[in-house]
PDB file of C-alpha atoms in Angstrom:
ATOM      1  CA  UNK A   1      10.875  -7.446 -19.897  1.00 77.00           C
ATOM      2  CA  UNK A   2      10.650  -4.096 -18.739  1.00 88.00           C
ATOM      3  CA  UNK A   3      12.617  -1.221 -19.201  1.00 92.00           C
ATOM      4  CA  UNK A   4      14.145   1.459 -16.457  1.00 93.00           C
ATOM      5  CA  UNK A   5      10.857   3.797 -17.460  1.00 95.00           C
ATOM      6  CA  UNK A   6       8.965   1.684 -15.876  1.00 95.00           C
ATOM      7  CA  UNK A   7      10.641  -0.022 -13.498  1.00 95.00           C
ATOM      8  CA  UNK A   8      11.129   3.499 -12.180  1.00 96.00           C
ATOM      9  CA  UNK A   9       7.614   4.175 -12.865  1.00 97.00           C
ATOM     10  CA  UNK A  10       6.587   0.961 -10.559  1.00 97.00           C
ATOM     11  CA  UNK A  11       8.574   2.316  -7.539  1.00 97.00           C
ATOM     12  CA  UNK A  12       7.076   6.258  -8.036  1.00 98.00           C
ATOM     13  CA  UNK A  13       3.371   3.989  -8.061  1.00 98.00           C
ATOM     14  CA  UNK A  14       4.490   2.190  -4.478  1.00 98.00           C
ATOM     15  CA  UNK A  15       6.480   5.283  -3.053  1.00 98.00           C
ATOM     16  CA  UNK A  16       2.919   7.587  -3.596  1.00 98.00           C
ATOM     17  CA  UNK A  17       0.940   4.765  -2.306  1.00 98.00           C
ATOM     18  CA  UNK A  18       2.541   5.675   0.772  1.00 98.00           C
ATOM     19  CA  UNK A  19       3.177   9.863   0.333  1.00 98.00           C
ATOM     20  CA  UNK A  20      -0.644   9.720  -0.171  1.00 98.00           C
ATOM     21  CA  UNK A  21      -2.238   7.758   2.737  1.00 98.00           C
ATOM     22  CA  UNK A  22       0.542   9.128   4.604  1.00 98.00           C
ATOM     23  CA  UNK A  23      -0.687  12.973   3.979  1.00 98.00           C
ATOM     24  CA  UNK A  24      -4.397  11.681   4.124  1.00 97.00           C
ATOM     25  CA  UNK A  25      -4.490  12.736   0.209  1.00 98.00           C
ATOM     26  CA  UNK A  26      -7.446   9.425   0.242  1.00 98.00           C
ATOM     27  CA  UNK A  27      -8.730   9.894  -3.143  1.00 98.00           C
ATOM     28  CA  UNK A  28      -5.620  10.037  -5.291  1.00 98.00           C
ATOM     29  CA  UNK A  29      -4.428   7.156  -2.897  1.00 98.00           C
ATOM     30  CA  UNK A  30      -7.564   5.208  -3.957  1.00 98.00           C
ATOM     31  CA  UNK A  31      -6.628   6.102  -7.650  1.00 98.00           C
ATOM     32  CA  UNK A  32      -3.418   4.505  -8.113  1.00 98.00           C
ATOM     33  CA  UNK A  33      -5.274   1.102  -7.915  1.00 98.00           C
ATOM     34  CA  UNK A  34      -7.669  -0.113 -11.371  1.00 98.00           C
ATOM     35  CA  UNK A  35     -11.320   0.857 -11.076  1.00 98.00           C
ATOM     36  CA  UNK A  36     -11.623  -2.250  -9.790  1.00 98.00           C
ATOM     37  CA  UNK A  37      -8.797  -2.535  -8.317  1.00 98.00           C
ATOM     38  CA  UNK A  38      -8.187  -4.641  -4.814  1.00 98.00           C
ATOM     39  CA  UNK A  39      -6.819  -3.854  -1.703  1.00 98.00           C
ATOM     40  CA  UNK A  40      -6.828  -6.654   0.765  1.00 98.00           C
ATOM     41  CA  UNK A  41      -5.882  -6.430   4.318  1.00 97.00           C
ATOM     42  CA  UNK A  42      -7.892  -9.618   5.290  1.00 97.00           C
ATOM     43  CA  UNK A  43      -4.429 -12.063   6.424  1.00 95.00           C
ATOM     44  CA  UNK A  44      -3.851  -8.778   9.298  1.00 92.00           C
ATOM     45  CA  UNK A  45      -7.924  -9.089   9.938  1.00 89.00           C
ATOM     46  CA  UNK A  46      -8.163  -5.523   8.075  1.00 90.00           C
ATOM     47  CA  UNK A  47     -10.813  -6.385   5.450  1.00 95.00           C
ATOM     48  CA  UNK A  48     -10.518  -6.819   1.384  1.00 98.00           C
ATOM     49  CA  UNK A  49     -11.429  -3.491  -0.452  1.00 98.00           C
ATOM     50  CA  UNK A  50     -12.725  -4.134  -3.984  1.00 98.00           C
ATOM     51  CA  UNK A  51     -12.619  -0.935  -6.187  1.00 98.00           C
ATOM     52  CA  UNK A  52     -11.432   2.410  -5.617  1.00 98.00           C
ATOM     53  CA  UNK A  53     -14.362   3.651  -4.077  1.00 98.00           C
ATOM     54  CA  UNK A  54     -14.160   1.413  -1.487  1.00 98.00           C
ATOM     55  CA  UNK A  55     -10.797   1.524  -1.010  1.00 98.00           C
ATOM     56  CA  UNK A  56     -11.453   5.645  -1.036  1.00 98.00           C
ATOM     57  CA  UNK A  57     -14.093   4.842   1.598  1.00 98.00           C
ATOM     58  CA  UNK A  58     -11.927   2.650   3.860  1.00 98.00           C
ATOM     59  CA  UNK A  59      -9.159   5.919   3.817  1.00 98.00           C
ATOM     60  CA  UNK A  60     -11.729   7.865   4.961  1.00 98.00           C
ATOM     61  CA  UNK A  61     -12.270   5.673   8.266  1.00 96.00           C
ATOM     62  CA  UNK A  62      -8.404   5.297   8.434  1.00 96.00           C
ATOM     63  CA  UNK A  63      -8.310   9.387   8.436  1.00 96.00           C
ATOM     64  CA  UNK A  64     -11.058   9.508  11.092  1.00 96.00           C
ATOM     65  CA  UNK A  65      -8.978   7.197  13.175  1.00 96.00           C
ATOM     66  CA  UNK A  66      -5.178   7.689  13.248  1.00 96.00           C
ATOM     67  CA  UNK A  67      -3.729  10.954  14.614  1.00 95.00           C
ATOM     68  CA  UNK A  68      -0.123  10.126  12.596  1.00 96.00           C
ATOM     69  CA  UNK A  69       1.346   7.449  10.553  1.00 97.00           C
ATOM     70  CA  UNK A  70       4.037   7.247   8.264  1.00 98.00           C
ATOM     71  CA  UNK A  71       4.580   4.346   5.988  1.00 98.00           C
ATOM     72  CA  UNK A  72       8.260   3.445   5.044  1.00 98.00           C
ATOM     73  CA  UNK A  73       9.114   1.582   2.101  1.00 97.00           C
ATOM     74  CA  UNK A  74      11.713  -0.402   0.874  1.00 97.00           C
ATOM     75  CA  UNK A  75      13.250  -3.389  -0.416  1.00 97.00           C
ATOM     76  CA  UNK A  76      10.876  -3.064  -3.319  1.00 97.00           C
ATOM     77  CA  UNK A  77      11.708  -6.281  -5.922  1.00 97.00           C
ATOM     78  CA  UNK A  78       9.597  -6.701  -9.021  1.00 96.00           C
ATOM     79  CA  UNK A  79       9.296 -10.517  -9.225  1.00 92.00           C
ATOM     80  CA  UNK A  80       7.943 -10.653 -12.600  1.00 90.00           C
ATOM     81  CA  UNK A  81       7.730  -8.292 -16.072  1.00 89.00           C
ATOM     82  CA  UNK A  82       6.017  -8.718 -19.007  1.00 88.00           C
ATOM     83  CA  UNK A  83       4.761  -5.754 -21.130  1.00 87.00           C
ATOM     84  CA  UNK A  84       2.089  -4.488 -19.420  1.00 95.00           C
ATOM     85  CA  UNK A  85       1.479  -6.646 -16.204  1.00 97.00           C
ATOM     86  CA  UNK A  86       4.002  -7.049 -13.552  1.00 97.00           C
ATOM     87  CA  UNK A  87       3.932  -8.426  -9.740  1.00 98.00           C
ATOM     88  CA  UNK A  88       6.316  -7.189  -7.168  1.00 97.00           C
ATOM     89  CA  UNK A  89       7.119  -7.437  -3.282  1.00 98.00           C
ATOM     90  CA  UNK A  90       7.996  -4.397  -0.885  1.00 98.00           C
ATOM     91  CA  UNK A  91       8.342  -4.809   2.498  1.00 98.00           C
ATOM     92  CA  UNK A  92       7.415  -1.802   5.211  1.00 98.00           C
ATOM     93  CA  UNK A  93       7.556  -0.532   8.289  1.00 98.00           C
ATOM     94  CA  UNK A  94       4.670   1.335   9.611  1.00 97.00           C
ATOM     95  CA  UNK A  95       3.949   3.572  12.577  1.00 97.00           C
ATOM     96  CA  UNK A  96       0.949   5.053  13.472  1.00 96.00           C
ATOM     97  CA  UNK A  97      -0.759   6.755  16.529  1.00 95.00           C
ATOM     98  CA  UNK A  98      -4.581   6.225  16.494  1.00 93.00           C
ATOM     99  CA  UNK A  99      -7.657   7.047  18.671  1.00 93.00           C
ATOM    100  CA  UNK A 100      -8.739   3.480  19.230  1.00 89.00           C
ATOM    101  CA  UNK A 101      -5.546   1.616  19.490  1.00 86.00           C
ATOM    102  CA  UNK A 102      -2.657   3.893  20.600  1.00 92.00           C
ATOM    103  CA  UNK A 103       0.612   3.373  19.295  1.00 95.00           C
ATOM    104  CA  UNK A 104       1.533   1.278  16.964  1.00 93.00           C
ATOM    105  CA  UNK A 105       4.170  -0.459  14.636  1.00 96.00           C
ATOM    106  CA  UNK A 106       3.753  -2.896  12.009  1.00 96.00           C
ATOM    107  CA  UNK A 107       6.649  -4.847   9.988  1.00 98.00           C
ATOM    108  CA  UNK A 108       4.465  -5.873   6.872  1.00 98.00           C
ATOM    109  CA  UNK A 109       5.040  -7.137   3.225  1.00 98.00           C
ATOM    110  CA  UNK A 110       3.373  -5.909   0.374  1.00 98.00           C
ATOM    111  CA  UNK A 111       2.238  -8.677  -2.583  1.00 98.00           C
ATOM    112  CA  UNK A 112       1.844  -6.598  -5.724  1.00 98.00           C
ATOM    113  CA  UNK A 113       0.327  -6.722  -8.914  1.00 98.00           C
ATOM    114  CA  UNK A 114       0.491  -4.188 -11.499  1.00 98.00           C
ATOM    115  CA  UNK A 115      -0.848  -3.538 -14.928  1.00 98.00           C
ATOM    116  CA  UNK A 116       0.242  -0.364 -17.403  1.00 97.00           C
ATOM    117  CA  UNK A 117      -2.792   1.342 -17.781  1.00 97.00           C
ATOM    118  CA  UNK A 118      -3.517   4.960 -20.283  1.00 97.00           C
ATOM    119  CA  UNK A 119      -2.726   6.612 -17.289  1.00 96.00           C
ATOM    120  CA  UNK A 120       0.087   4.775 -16.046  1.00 97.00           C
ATOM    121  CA  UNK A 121       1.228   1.601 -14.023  1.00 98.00           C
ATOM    122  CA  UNK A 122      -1.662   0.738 -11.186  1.00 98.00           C
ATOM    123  CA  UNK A 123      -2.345  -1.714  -8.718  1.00 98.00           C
ATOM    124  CA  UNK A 124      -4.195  -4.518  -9.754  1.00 98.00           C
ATOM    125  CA  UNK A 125      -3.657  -5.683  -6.246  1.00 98.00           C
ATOM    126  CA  UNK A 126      -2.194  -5.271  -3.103  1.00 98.00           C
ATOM    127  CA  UNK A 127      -2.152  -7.809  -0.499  1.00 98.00           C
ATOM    128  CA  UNK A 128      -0.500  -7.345   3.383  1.00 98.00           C
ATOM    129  CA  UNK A 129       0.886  -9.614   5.077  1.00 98.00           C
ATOM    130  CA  UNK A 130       2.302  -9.320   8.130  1.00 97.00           C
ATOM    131  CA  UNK A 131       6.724  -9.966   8.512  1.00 96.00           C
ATOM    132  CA  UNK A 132       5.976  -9.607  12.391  1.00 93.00           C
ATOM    133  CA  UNK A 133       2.577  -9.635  14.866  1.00 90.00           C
ATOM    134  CA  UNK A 134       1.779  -5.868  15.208  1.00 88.00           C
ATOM    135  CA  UNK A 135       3.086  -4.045  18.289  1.00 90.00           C
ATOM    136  CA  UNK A 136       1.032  -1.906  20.713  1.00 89.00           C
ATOM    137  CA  UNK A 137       3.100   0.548  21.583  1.00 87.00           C
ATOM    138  CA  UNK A 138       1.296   2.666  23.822  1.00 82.00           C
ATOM    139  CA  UNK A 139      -2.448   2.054  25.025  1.00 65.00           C
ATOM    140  CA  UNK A 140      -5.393   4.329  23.447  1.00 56.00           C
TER     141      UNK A 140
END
């Protein structure tokens, strides 16, 4: 069971997930997930990022492409506690404005788990799936 530390300390790990990709901050975005942690986009035909450096690597192309996004998160449930593990759900909405696709929205759910590390709670990992099909917004 955990405690209101860190369930507290769970929602400050999802909330920067999105304060740091949102403010292009790539590298301590990639380091809230294990060393080898995973990020996996592959159900919205994104691509599964294994370890922080390639998760740092795939920010980089993110920040290369998108002129603005904000992520906002919510509805964020951990599903199940032990002492140092935990999974969790958070559902999303996210807009962003990119180069090659325009405008766009996407309703997504996050599928979390976590594990207490030295350094604090981390992603273990983080899979999206989508809640709706994405919406083009505007053309490129």
């Amino acid at each position: 069971m955990l405690n209101s530390d860190d369930r507290l300390a769970l929602l400050e790990l999802v909330n920067r997930y999105a304060y740091h990709i949102d403010l292009w901050q790539v590298d301590a975005w990639a380091g809230l997930f294990l060393e080898d942690g995973v990020l996996d986009e592959s159900v919205m035909g994104m691509g599964r990022y294994e370890g922080q450096k390639a998760i740092a690597a795939y920010g980089a192309e993110l920040e290369a492409d998108v002129l603005h996004v904000v992520h906002l998160m919510m509805n964020h449930v951990i599903l199940d506690a032990q002492s140092d593990r935990a999974s969790g759900t958070v559902f999303a909405l996210v807009e962003a404005n990119t180069r090659s696709t325009g405008h766009a929205r996407y309703y997504i759910r996050y599928e979390d788990s976590y594990v207490r590390t030295a350094a604090g709670w981390r992603f273990e990992l983080r899979t999206i799936h989508p809640l709706f099909p994405p919406q083009n917004l505007s053309p490129a």
